[in-house]
Amino acid sequence: AGIGAAWTYVERLAHQQHFPPSTIGLAAAASLGCQVIAAWASAWLSSRVRKWPTVLILISLQAAAMTLAVATHAPAAFIAAVCIFGAAPAAMQPFQVAEVIALDPTRRAALLVGPTILVGNGLGPLLASFATTQADVTAGFWMAVWMSAASAAVYALSAVRSGRSLAPPEFWAA
């Protein structure tokens, strides 16, 4: 939900922070490239690293990047933040799917990962819209950060309830 909210308001946030159109365009284009690279890299890494810690790290990175996007007035930092919060969900999906398959050996639940992401991407902007005004979208971006934090809490709770360790002794062992 958080990423949907962030993407909905990223352009308005950039205008609000007085970034030129070239910065906004570069941030969007660079983020798309980062999403592709992140998806490929995480597909390769997903069988080599622990799933739960990686998902939690990526959610935290996403929330931190959204925070940077709100807080910065430096174009390069804004572009970097947009690239990171755009790449994090793309990198997260292979880990999410792998973990859902591990939790449900029938693999039926794995089919719900994509639709669940779409629901969140629609729900996030709706919830954030209640915090924005015509002149200021900052509160909507802060809601995106909080939604990401809430999703991290849900993942952590799920990990604990499933008996999986949040901090395994060997991160790089699958």
mmCIF file of C-alpha atoms in Angstrom:
data_model
loop_
_atom_site.group_PDB
_atom_site.id
_atom_site.type_symbol
_atom_site.label_atom_id
_atom_site.label_comp_id
_atom_site.label_asym_id
_atom_site.label_seq_id
_atom_site.Cartn_x
_atom_site.Cartn_y
_atom_site.Cartn_z
ATOM 1 C CA ALA A 1 0.000 0.000 0.000
ATOM 2 C CA GLY A 2 2.845 2.356 0.849
ATOM 3 C CA ILE A 3 4.513 2.104 -2.522
ATOM 4 C CA GLY A 4 1.239 2.758 -4.347
ATOM 5 C CA ALA A 5 0.746 5.891 -2.288
ATOM 6 C CA ALA A 6 4.305 7.042 -2.878
ATOM 7 C CA TRP A 7 4.090 6.569 -6.646
ATOM 8 C CA THR A 8 0.769 8.397 -6.783
ATOM 9 C CA TYR A 9 2.202 11.508 -5.168
ATOM 10 C CA VAL A 10 5.867 11.471 -6.218
ATOM 11 C CA GLU A 11 5.431 13.942 -9.063
ATOM 12 C CA ARG A 12 3.382 16.347 -6.962
ATOM 13 C CA LEU A 13 5.926 16.035 -4.151
ATOM 14 C CA ALA A 14 8.717 16.932 -6.583
ATOM 15 C CA HIS A 15 6.779 19.996 -7.785
ATOM 16 C CA GLN A 16 6.084 20.959 -4.187
ATOM 17 C CA GLN A 17 9.829 20.796 -3.477
ATOM 18 C CA HIS A 18 10.452 22.983 -6.557
ATOM 19 C CA PHE A 19 12.387 20.392 -8.560
ATOM 20 C CA PRO A 20 12.506 21.090 -12.305
ATOM 21 C CA PRO A 21 10.685 18.783 -14.738
ATOM 22 C CA SER A 22 14.026 17.317 -15.824
ATOM 23 C CA THR A 23 14.638 16.028 -12.282
ATOM 24 C CA ILE A 24 11.193 14.446 -12.155
ATOM 25 C CA GLY A 25 11.670 12.835 -15.566
ATOM 26 C CA LEU A 26 15.124 11.530 -14.713
ATOM 27 C CA ALA A 27 13.884 10.145 -11.379
ATOM 28 C CA ALA A 28 11.048 8.250 -13.083
ATOM 29 C CA ALA A 29 13.222 6.880 -15.897
ATOM 30 C CA ALA A 30 16.099 5.903 -13.606
ATOM 31 C CA SER A 31 13.667 4.238 -11.222
ATOM 32 C CA LEU A 32 12.300 2.054 -14.017
ATOM 33 C CA GLY A 33 15.825 0.927 -14.836
ATOM 34 C CA CYS A 34 16.507 0.222 -11.158
ATOM 35 C CA GLN A 35 13.301 -1.809 -10.930
ATOM 36 C CA VAL A 36 14.399 -4.066 -13.773
ATOM 37 C CA ILE A 37 17.880 -4.534 -12.313
ATOM 38 C CA ALA A 38 16.456 -5.178 -8.838
ATOM 39 C CA ALA A 39 13.978 -7.752 -10.127
ATOM 40 C CA TRP A 40 16.656 -9.670 -12.013
ATOM 41 C CA ALA A 41 19.124 -9.497 -9.134
ATOM 42 C CA SER A 42 16.603 -10.637 -6.563
ATOM 43 C CA ALA A 43 15.401 -13.486 -8.772
ATOM 44 C CA TRP A 44 19.007 -14.695 -8.840
ATOM 45 C CA LEU A 45 19.582 -14.061 -5.108
ATOM 46 C CA SER A 46 16.266 -15.396 -3.800
ATOM 47 C CA SER A 47 17.519 -18.969 -3.656
ATOM 48 C CA ARG A 48 20.779 -17.895 -1.988
ATOM 49 C CA VAL A 49 19.694 -15.723 0.946
ATOM 50 C CA ARG A 50 17.170 -15.923 3.783
ATOM 51 C CA LYS A 51 13.703 -14.751 2.792
ATOM 52 C CA TRP A 52 12.259 -13.084 5.915
ATOM 53 C CA PRO A 53 15.249 -10.924 6.795
ATOM 54 C CA THR A 54 15.593 -9.871 3.160
ATOM 55 C CA VAL A 55 11.931 -8.849 2.924
ATOM 56 C CA LEU A 56 12.210 -6.879 6.162
ATOM 57 C CA ILE A 57 15.427 -5.208 4.993
ATOM 58 C CA LEU A 58 13.818 -4.254 1.674
ATOM 59 C CA ILE A 59 10.704 -2.842 3.363
ATOM 60 C CA SER A 60 12.912 -0.816 5.708
ATOM 61 C CA LEU A 61 14.960 0.435 2.767
ATOM 62 C CA GLN A 62 11.757 1.387 0.949
ATOM 63 C CA ALA A 63 10.456 3.340 3.964
ATOM 64 C CA ALA A 64 13.826 5.061 4.440
ATOM 65 C CA ALA A 65 13.909 6.066 0.770
ATOM 66 C CA MET A 66 10.390 7.492 0.990
ATOM 67 C CA THR A 67 11.488 9.453 4.055
ATOM 68 C CA LEU A 68 14.467 10.801 2.119
ATOM 69 C CA ALA A 69 12.211 11.804 -0.786
ATOM 70 C CA VAL A 70 10.085 13.896 1.585
ATOM 71 C CA ALA A 71 12.985 15.375 3.533
ATOM 72 C CA THR A 72 15.452 16.296 0.793
ATOM 73 C CA HIS A 73 15.666 19.390 -1.322
ATOM 74 C CA ALA A 74 18.672 18.088 -3.268
ATOM 75 C CA PRO A 75 17.787 16.805 -6.751
ATOM 76 C CA ALA A 76 20.362 13.983 -6.688
ATOM 77 C CA ALA A 77 19.097 12.721 -3.322
ATOM 78 C CA PHE A 78 15.506 12.869 -4.580
ATOM 79 C CA ILE A 79 16.420 10.865 -7.689
ATOM 80 C CA ALA A 80 18.269 8.301 -5.565
ATOM 81 C CA ALA A 81 15.311 8.037 -3.182
ATOM 82 C CA VAL A 82 12.863 7.459 -6.035
ATOM 83 C CA CYS A 83 15.165 4.822 -7.509
ATOM 84 C CA ILE A 84 15.416 2.998 -4.195
ATOM 85 C CA PHE A 85 11.744 3.091 -3.274
ATOM 86 C CA GLY A 86 10.906 2.029 -6.809
ATOM 87 C CA ALA A 87 13.387 -0.849 -6.859
ATOM 88 C CA ALA A 88 12.571 -2.242 -3.405
ATOM 89 C CA PRO A 89 9.143 -3.723 -4.280
ATOM 90 C CA ALA A 90 10.493 -5.224 -7.510
ATOM 91 C CA ALA A 91 13.307 -6.799 -5.534
ATOM 92 C CA MET A 92 10.925 -7.999 -2.840
ATOM 93 C CA GLN A 93 8.543 -10.026 -4.985
ATOM 94 C CA PRO A 94 10.730 -13.100 -5.650
ATOM 95 C CA PHE A 95 11.392 -13.370 -1.909
ATOM 96 C CA GLN A 96 7.696 -13.002 -1.118
ATOM 97 C CA VAL A 97 6.720 -15.690 -3.609
ATOM 98 C CA ALA A 98 9.433 -18.059 -2.370
ATOM 99 C CA GLU A 99 8.358 -17.612 1.235
ATOM 100 C CA VAL A 100 4.675 -18.106 0.451
ATOM 101 C CA ILE A 101 5.560 -21.325 -1.387
ATOM 102 C CA ALA A 102 7.575 -22.462 1.637
ATOM 103 C CA LEU A 103 4.615 -21.767 3.910
ATOM 104 C CA ASP A 104 2.071 -23.411 1.583
ATOM 105 C CA PRO A 105 3.474 -26.501 -0.167
ATOM 106 C CA THR A 106 0.333 -26.713 -2.362
ATOM 107 C CA ARG A 107 1.489 -23.403 -3.916
ATOM 108 C CA ARG A 108 -2.085 -22.169 -4.194
ATOM 109 C CA ALA A 109 -1.420 -19.210 -1.906
ATOM 110 C CA ALA A 110 1.473 -18.080 -4.135
ATOM 111 C CA LEU A 111 -1.084 -17.242 -6.803
ATOM 112 C CA LEU A 112 -2.434 -14.551 -4.487
ATOM 113 C CA VAL A 113 0.822 -12.587 -4.173
ATOM 114 C CA GLY A 114 0.238 -10.592 -7.376
ATOM 115 C CA PRO A 115 -3.414 -9.726 -6.662
ATOM 116 C CA THR A 116 -2.530 -8.814 -3.080
ATOM 117 C CA ILE A 117 0.113 -6.395 -4.333
ATOM 118 C CA LEU A 118 -2.438 -4.847 -6.693
ATOM 119 C CA VAL A 119 -4.938 -4.398 -3.851
ATOM 120 C CA GLY A 120 -2.263 -2.643 -1.808
ATOM 121 C CA ASN A 121 -1.252 -0.468 -4.743
ATOM 122 C CA GLY A 122 -4.859 0.686 -5.017
ATOM 123 C CA LEU A 123 -5.595 0.963 -1.312
ATOM 124 C CA GLY A 124 -2.446 2.956 -0.516
ATOM 125 C CA PRO A 125 -3.279 5.966 -2.691
ATOM 126 C CA LEU A 126 -6.866 5.944 -1.421
ATOM 127 C CA LEU A 127 -5.752 6.080 2.207
ATOM 128 C CA ALA A 128 -3.043 8.663 1.497
ATOM 129 C CA SER A 129 -5.538 10.868 -0.340
ATOM 130 C CA PHE A 130 -7.242 11.624 2.973
ATOM 131 C CA ALA A 131 -4.010 13.220 4.222
ATOM 132 C CA THR A 132 -3.221 15.364 1.185
ATOM 133 C CA THR A 133 -4.425 18.747 0.048
ATOM 134 C CA GLN A 134 -4.178 20.545 -3.272
ATOM 135 C CA ALA A 135 -1.150 22.449 -1.994
ATOM 136 C CA ASP A 136 0.598 19.848 0.172
ATOM 137 C CA VAL A 137 1.108 16.107 -0.399
ATOM 138 C CA THR A 138 3.758 15.670 2.285
ATOM 139 C CA ALA A 139 1.334 14.045 4.728
ATOM 140 C CA GLY A 140 0.345 11.539 2.032
ATOM 141 C CA PHE A 141 3.986 10.576 1.643
ATOM 142 C CA TRP A 142 4.332 10.198 5.413
ATOM 143 C CA MET A 143 1.310 7.901 5.304
ATOM 144 C CA ALA A 144 3.156 5.868 2.668
ATOM 145 C CA VAL A 145 6.087 5.519 5.067
ATOM 146 C CA TRP A 146 3.744 4.382 7.854
ATOM 147 C CA MET A 147 1.996 1.909 5.543
ATOM 148 C CA SER A 148 5.389 0.423 4.699
ATOM 149 C CA ALA A 149 6.197 0.196 8.396
ATOM 150 C CA ALA A 150 2.865 -1.533 8.988
ATOM 151 C CA SER A 151 3.628 -4.062 6.264
ATOM 152 C CA ALA A 152 7.003 -4.740 7.906
ATOM 153 C CA ALA A 153 5.162 -5.416 11.156
ATOM 154 C CA VAL A 154 2.799 -7.823 9.372
ATOM 155 C CA TYR A 155 5.756 -9.678 7.825
ATOM 156 C CA ALA A 156 7.530 -9.852 11.174
ATOM 157 C CA LEU A 157 4.404 -11.134 12.911
ATOM 158 C CA SER A 158 3.916 -13.723 10.180
ATOM 159 C CA ALA A 159 7.514 -14.845 10.546
ATOM 160 C CA VAL A 160 7.185 -15.209 14.291
ATOM 161 C CA ARG A 161 3.848 -17.033 14.051
ATOM 162 C CA SER A 162 5.227 -19.425 11.426
ATOM 163 C CA GLY A 163 8.174 -20.270 13.677
ATOM 164 C CA ARG A 164 10.722 -18.740 11.311
ATOM 165 C CA SER A 165 13.618 -16.810 12.736
ATOM 166 C CA LEU A 166 13.793 -13.117 11.926
ATOM 167 C CA ALA A 167 17.535 -13.124 12.491
ATOM 168 C CA PRO A 168 18.909 -16.450 11.322
ATOM 169 C CA PRO A 169 22.472 -17.227 12.312
ATOM 170 C CA GLU A 170 23.642 -17.448 8.707
ATOM 171 C CA PHE A 171 22.037 -14.828 6.446
ATOM 172 C CA TRP A 172 23.576 -16.094 3.225
ATOM 173 C CA ALA A 173 22.368 -19.675 3.624
ATOM 174 C CA ALA A 174 19.005 -20.320 1.991
#
